[in-house]
Every structure is written in C-alpha cells, then in structure tokens.
Coordinates of C-alpha atoms in Angstrom, one line a residue:
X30 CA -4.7 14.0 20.3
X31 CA -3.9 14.9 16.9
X32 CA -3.4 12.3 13.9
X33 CA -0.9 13.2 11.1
X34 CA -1.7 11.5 8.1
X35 CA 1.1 9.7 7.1
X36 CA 2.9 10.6 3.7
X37 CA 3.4 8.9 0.8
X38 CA 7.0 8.7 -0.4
X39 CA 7.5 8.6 -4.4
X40 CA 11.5 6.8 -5.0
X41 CA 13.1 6.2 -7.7
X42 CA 14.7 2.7 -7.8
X43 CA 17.8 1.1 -9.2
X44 CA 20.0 -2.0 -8.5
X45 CA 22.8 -3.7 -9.5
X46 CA 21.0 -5.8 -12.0
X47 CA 19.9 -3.5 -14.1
X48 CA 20.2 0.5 -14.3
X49 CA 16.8 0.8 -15.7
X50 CA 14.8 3.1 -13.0
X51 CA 11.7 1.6 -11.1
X52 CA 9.6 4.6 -9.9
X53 CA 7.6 3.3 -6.6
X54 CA 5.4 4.9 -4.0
X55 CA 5.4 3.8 -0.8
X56 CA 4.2 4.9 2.7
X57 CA 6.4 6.8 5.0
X58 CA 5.3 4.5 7.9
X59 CA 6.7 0.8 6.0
X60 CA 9.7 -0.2 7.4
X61 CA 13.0 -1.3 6.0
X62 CA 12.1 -4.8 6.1
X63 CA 8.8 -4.8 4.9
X64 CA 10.5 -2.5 1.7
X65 CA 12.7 -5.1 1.0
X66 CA 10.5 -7.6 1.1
X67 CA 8.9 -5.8 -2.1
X68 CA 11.7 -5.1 -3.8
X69 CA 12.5 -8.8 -4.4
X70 CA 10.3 -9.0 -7.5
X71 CA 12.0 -5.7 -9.0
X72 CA 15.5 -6.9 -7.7
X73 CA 15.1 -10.3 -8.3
X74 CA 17.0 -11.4 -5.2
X75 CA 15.5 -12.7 -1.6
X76 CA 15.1 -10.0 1.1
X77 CA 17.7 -11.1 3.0
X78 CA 20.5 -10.7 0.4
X79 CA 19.1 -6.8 -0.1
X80 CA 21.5 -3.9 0.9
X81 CA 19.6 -0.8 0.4
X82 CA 21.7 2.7 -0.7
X83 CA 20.1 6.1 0.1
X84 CA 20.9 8.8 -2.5
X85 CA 19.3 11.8 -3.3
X86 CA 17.5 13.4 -5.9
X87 CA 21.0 14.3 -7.6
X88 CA 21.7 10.8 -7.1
X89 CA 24.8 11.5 -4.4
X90 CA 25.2 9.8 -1.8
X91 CA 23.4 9.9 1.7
X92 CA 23.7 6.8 3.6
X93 CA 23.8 3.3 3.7
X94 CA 20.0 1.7 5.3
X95 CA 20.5 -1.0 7.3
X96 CA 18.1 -1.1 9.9
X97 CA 15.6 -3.0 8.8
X98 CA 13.0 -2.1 12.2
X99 CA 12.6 1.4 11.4
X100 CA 10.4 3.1 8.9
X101 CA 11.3 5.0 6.0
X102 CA 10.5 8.3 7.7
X103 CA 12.6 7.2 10.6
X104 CA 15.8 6.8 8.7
X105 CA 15.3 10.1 6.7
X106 CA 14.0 9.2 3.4
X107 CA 11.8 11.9 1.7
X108 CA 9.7 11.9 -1.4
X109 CA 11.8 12.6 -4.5
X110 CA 15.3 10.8 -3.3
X111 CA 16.4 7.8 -4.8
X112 CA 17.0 4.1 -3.5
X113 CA 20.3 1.9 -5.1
X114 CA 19.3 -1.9 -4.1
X115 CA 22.4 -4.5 -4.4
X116 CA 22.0 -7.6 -4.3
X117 CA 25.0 -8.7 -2.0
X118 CA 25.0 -12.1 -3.1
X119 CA 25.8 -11.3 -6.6
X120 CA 23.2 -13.8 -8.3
X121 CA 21.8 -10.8 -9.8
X122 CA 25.0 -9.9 -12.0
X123 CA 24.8 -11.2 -14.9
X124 CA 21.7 -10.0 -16.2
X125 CA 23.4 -6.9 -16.8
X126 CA 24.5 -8.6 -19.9
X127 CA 22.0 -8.9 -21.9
X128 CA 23.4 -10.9 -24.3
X129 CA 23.6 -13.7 -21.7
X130 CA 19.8 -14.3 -21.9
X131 CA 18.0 -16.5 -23.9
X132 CA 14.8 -14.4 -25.2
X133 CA 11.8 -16.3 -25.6
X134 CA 8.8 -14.4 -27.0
X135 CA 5.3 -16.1 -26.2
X136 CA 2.2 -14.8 -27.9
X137 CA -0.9 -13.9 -26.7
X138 CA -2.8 -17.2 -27.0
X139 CA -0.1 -19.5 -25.4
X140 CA -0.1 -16.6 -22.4
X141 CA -3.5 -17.2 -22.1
X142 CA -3.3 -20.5 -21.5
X143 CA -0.5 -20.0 -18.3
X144 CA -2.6 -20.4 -14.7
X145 CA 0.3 -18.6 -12.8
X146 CA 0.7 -15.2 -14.9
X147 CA 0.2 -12.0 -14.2
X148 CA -2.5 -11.6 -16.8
X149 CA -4.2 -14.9 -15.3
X150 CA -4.0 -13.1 -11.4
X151 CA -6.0 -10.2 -12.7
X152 CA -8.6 -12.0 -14.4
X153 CA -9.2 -13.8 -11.8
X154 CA -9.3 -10.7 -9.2
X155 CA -11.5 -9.0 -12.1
X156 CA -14.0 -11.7 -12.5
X157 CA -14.3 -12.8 -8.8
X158 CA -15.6 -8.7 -8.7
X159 CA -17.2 -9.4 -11.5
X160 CA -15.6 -6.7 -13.4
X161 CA -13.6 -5.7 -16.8
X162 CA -10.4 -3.7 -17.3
X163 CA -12.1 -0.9 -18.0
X164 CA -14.4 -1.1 -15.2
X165 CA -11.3 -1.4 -12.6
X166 CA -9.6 1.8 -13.8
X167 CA -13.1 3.4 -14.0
X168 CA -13.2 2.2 -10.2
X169 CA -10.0 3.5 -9.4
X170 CA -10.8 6.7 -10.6
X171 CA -14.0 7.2 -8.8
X172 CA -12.0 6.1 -5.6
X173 CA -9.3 9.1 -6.2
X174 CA -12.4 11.7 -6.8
X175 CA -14.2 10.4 -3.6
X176 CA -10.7 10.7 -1.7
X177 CA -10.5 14.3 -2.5
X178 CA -13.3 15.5 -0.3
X179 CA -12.1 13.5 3.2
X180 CA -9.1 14.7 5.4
X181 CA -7.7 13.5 8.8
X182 CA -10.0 14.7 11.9
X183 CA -13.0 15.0 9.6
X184 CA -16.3 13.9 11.4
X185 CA -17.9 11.1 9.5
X186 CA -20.3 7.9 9.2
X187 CA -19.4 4.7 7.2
X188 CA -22.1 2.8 5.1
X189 CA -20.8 0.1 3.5
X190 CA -23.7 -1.8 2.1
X191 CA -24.3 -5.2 3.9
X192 CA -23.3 -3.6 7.1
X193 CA -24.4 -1.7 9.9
X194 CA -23.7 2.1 9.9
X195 CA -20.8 2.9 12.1
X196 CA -19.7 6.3 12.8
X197 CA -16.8 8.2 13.9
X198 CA -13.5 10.4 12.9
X199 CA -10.9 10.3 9.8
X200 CA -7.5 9.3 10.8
X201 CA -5.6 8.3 7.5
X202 CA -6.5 9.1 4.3
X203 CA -3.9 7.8 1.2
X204 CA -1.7 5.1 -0.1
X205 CA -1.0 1.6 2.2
X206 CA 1.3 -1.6 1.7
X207 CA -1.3 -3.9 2.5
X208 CA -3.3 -3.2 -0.6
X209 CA -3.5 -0.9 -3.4
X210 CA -5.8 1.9 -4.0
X211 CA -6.4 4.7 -2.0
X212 CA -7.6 4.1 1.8
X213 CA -9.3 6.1 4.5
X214 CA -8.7 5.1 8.2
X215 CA -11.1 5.5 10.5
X216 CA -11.1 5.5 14.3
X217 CA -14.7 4.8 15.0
X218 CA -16.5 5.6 18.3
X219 CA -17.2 2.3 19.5
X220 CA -15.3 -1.0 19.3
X221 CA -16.6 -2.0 16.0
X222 CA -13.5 -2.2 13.8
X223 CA -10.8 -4.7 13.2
X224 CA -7.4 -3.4 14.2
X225 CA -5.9 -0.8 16.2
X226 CA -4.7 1.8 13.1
X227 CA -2.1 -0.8 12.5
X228 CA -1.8 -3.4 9.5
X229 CA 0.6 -5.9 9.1
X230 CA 3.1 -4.4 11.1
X231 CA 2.7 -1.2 9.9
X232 CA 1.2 1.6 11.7
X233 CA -0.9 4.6 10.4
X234 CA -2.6 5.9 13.0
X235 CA -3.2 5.6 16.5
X236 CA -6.3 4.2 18.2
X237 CA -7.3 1.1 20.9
X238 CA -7.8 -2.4 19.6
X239 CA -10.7 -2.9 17.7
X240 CA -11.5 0.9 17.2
X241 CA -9.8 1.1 13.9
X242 CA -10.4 0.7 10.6
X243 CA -9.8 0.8 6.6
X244 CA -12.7 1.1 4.2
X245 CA -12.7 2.7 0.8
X246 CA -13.3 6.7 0.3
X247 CA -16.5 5.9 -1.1
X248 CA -17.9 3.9 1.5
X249 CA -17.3 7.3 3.7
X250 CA -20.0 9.9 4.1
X251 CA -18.2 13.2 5.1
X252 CA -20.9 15.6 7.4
X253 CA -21.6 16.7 11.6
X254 CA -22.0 13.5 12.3
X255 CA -22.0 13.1 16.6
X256 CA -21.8 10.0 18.5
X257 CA -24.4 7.8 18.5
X258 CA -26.0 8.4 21.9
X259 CA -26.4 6.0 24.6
X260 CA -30.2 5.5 25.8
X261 CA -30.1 5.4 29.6
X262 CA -33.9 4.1 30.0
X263 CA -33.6 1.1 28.0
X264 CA -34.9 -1.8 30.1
X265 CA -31.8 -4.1 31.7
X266 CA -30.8 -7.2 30.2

C-alpha cells in the first residue's frame, strides 16, 4: 500500500481574549482534542472550556468544530483558514481591557534567577545537549536541508550513532505534535522500532506494532538499500 504523507496545516488563530493573531502549524492528522489541548497556553483557558470557530481565509464563517475525536483533515480544515477560539467560560474576558492589568516589568537579571521560565526551560534543554542558542538554530537548519532530499516510499537505512543499523522505507516526512523539528517516519523491515506509525494518539502512517519509527532526517541515509537477507545455513539455536 501506499503512504500519503500527512500535511501540515498553517492557521491563523484568534480568541476572544485578545484579537492579536497567533499563526500556528499543525499536522493534518491531530485531532480536535489534542488542538485544544494546545491552545490553552495561547487562549489562556482549560481545554474543556474551548469552543473552536472555523472561518476562512476571508475570515467568514464555515462551521462550528465540535468533535473533538476527529482530526483536523476530517472536519475540513485546510492550510491558510483561520481558527476563532472562545473561551465559553468567560474567564478570558477581561484581558481585553488592557487597562485592567497591572504591568509588571522584570529585567533580565531577576529573570534569570526564576527556575520555572521559559528562558530557564531552554537552558536547561540546551545545556543537557550541551549546546548554545546559536548552535540549536544552526541544528535546526541542518535538519530542514537534510529533510529536503527524503520523500515518502524512498528506500533507506538509518544510522543513528550508538545503535545498530536498521533499514527499511520512508513513510512520513514533516512537522509532528509530539515534538518539534522536522521528522521522518520510517516503517522498517523488521520489528525493530517503537510504535506502530502512531504517537500519542495521533497517527501518521500505517505499519504493524513495533515496525515504526521517528528519527531525525539526518540520521537517514537515502540510497537502493534491500532487505537485509535472511541466511538460511546458519547453525540452529
């Protein structure tokens, strides 16, 4: 069978705590529930209090989305169209006003100092890689470059260092909401991976349990790579 990779949506998003666009990308394959689930730090509201609005790129209009089991493709939305989040329990409202909230401005040295920022979180990702700021964007780019040569179906063998080479097809190559970064999906040849082209709940591809895989594009070698052969005059075990 034939895997279709599965596409990445760019959506603009507004809600009814601010009207200050939020410009997200997310895969085609994430459903409802899992969207909302990420919208509650943009939104600032819990999941369950989320109606979502589907309008297009005009900003008309389309539908309201309210089943939270089905994916994004599934209920019709397409790269370019906009999402209107409210937060139905009206919490959100009154940051409209601006004028209702106390500013506080904190400067870079008593930032520092907080354990639970956002600054602190990537320092700490950063130096457990042992790695700068510069160094992850330089990363990030080499990822993006590497990603450019693989598509779905391509024959290929993985060599990530640390691990024994394992070999078999592309399945998924692009954006995920399990992590950032760009991933490739393999289905490998023999029961060597860790999931079944699912992640968390959300599916992008299709393979048997324990025959899939994510790795980054450049841990994939792209060539006529077969599979591995079996040799039928080993001695029995």
């Amino acid at each position: 069978f034939r895997v279709i990779m599965a596409e990445v949506l760019s959506l603009e998003i507004t809600s009814n705590a601010t009207e200050f666009p939020y410009e997200k990308k997310f895969p085609s394959t994430i459903t409802l529930l899992d969207l909302k689930k990420k919208l509650e730090l943009v939104v600032g509201s819990l999941s369950e209090n989320l109606k979502v609005e589907l309008r297009n790129a005009e900003g008309n209009f389309v539908s309201s989305l309210t089943d939270d089991t089905k994916t994004l493709g599934a209920l019709g939305v397409k790269s370019g169209m906009h999402l209107y989040v409210v937060d139905s329990s009206g919490a959100n409202e009154e940051l409209k006003d601006a004028s209702m909230i106390e500013k506080y401005e904190m400067n870079d040295k008593e930032y520092d100092k907080r354990e639970n920022s956002v600054r602190a979180w990537k320092k700490k990702i950063m130096e457990e890689k042992g790695t700068t700021e510069g160094e992850q964007v330089k990363e990030d780019d080499t990822e993006t470059k590497a990603a450019e040569g693989i598509k779905v179906d391509d024959r290929c063998e993985i060599r990530v260092a640390g691990q024994m080479t394992r070999r078999g097809r592309v399945a998924f190559v692009g954006a995920t909401s399990f992590k950032e970064g760009i991933w490739v999906g393999v289905q490998y040849d023999e029961p060597v991976g860790k999931n079944n082209g699912s992640v968390q709940g959300v599916r992008y591809f299709e393979c048997m349990d324990k025959y899939g895989g994510f790795v980054r594009p450049s841990s994939v070698v792209i060539g006529e790579y077969p599979p591995l052969a079996i040799d039928d005059d080993m001695d029995e075990i």
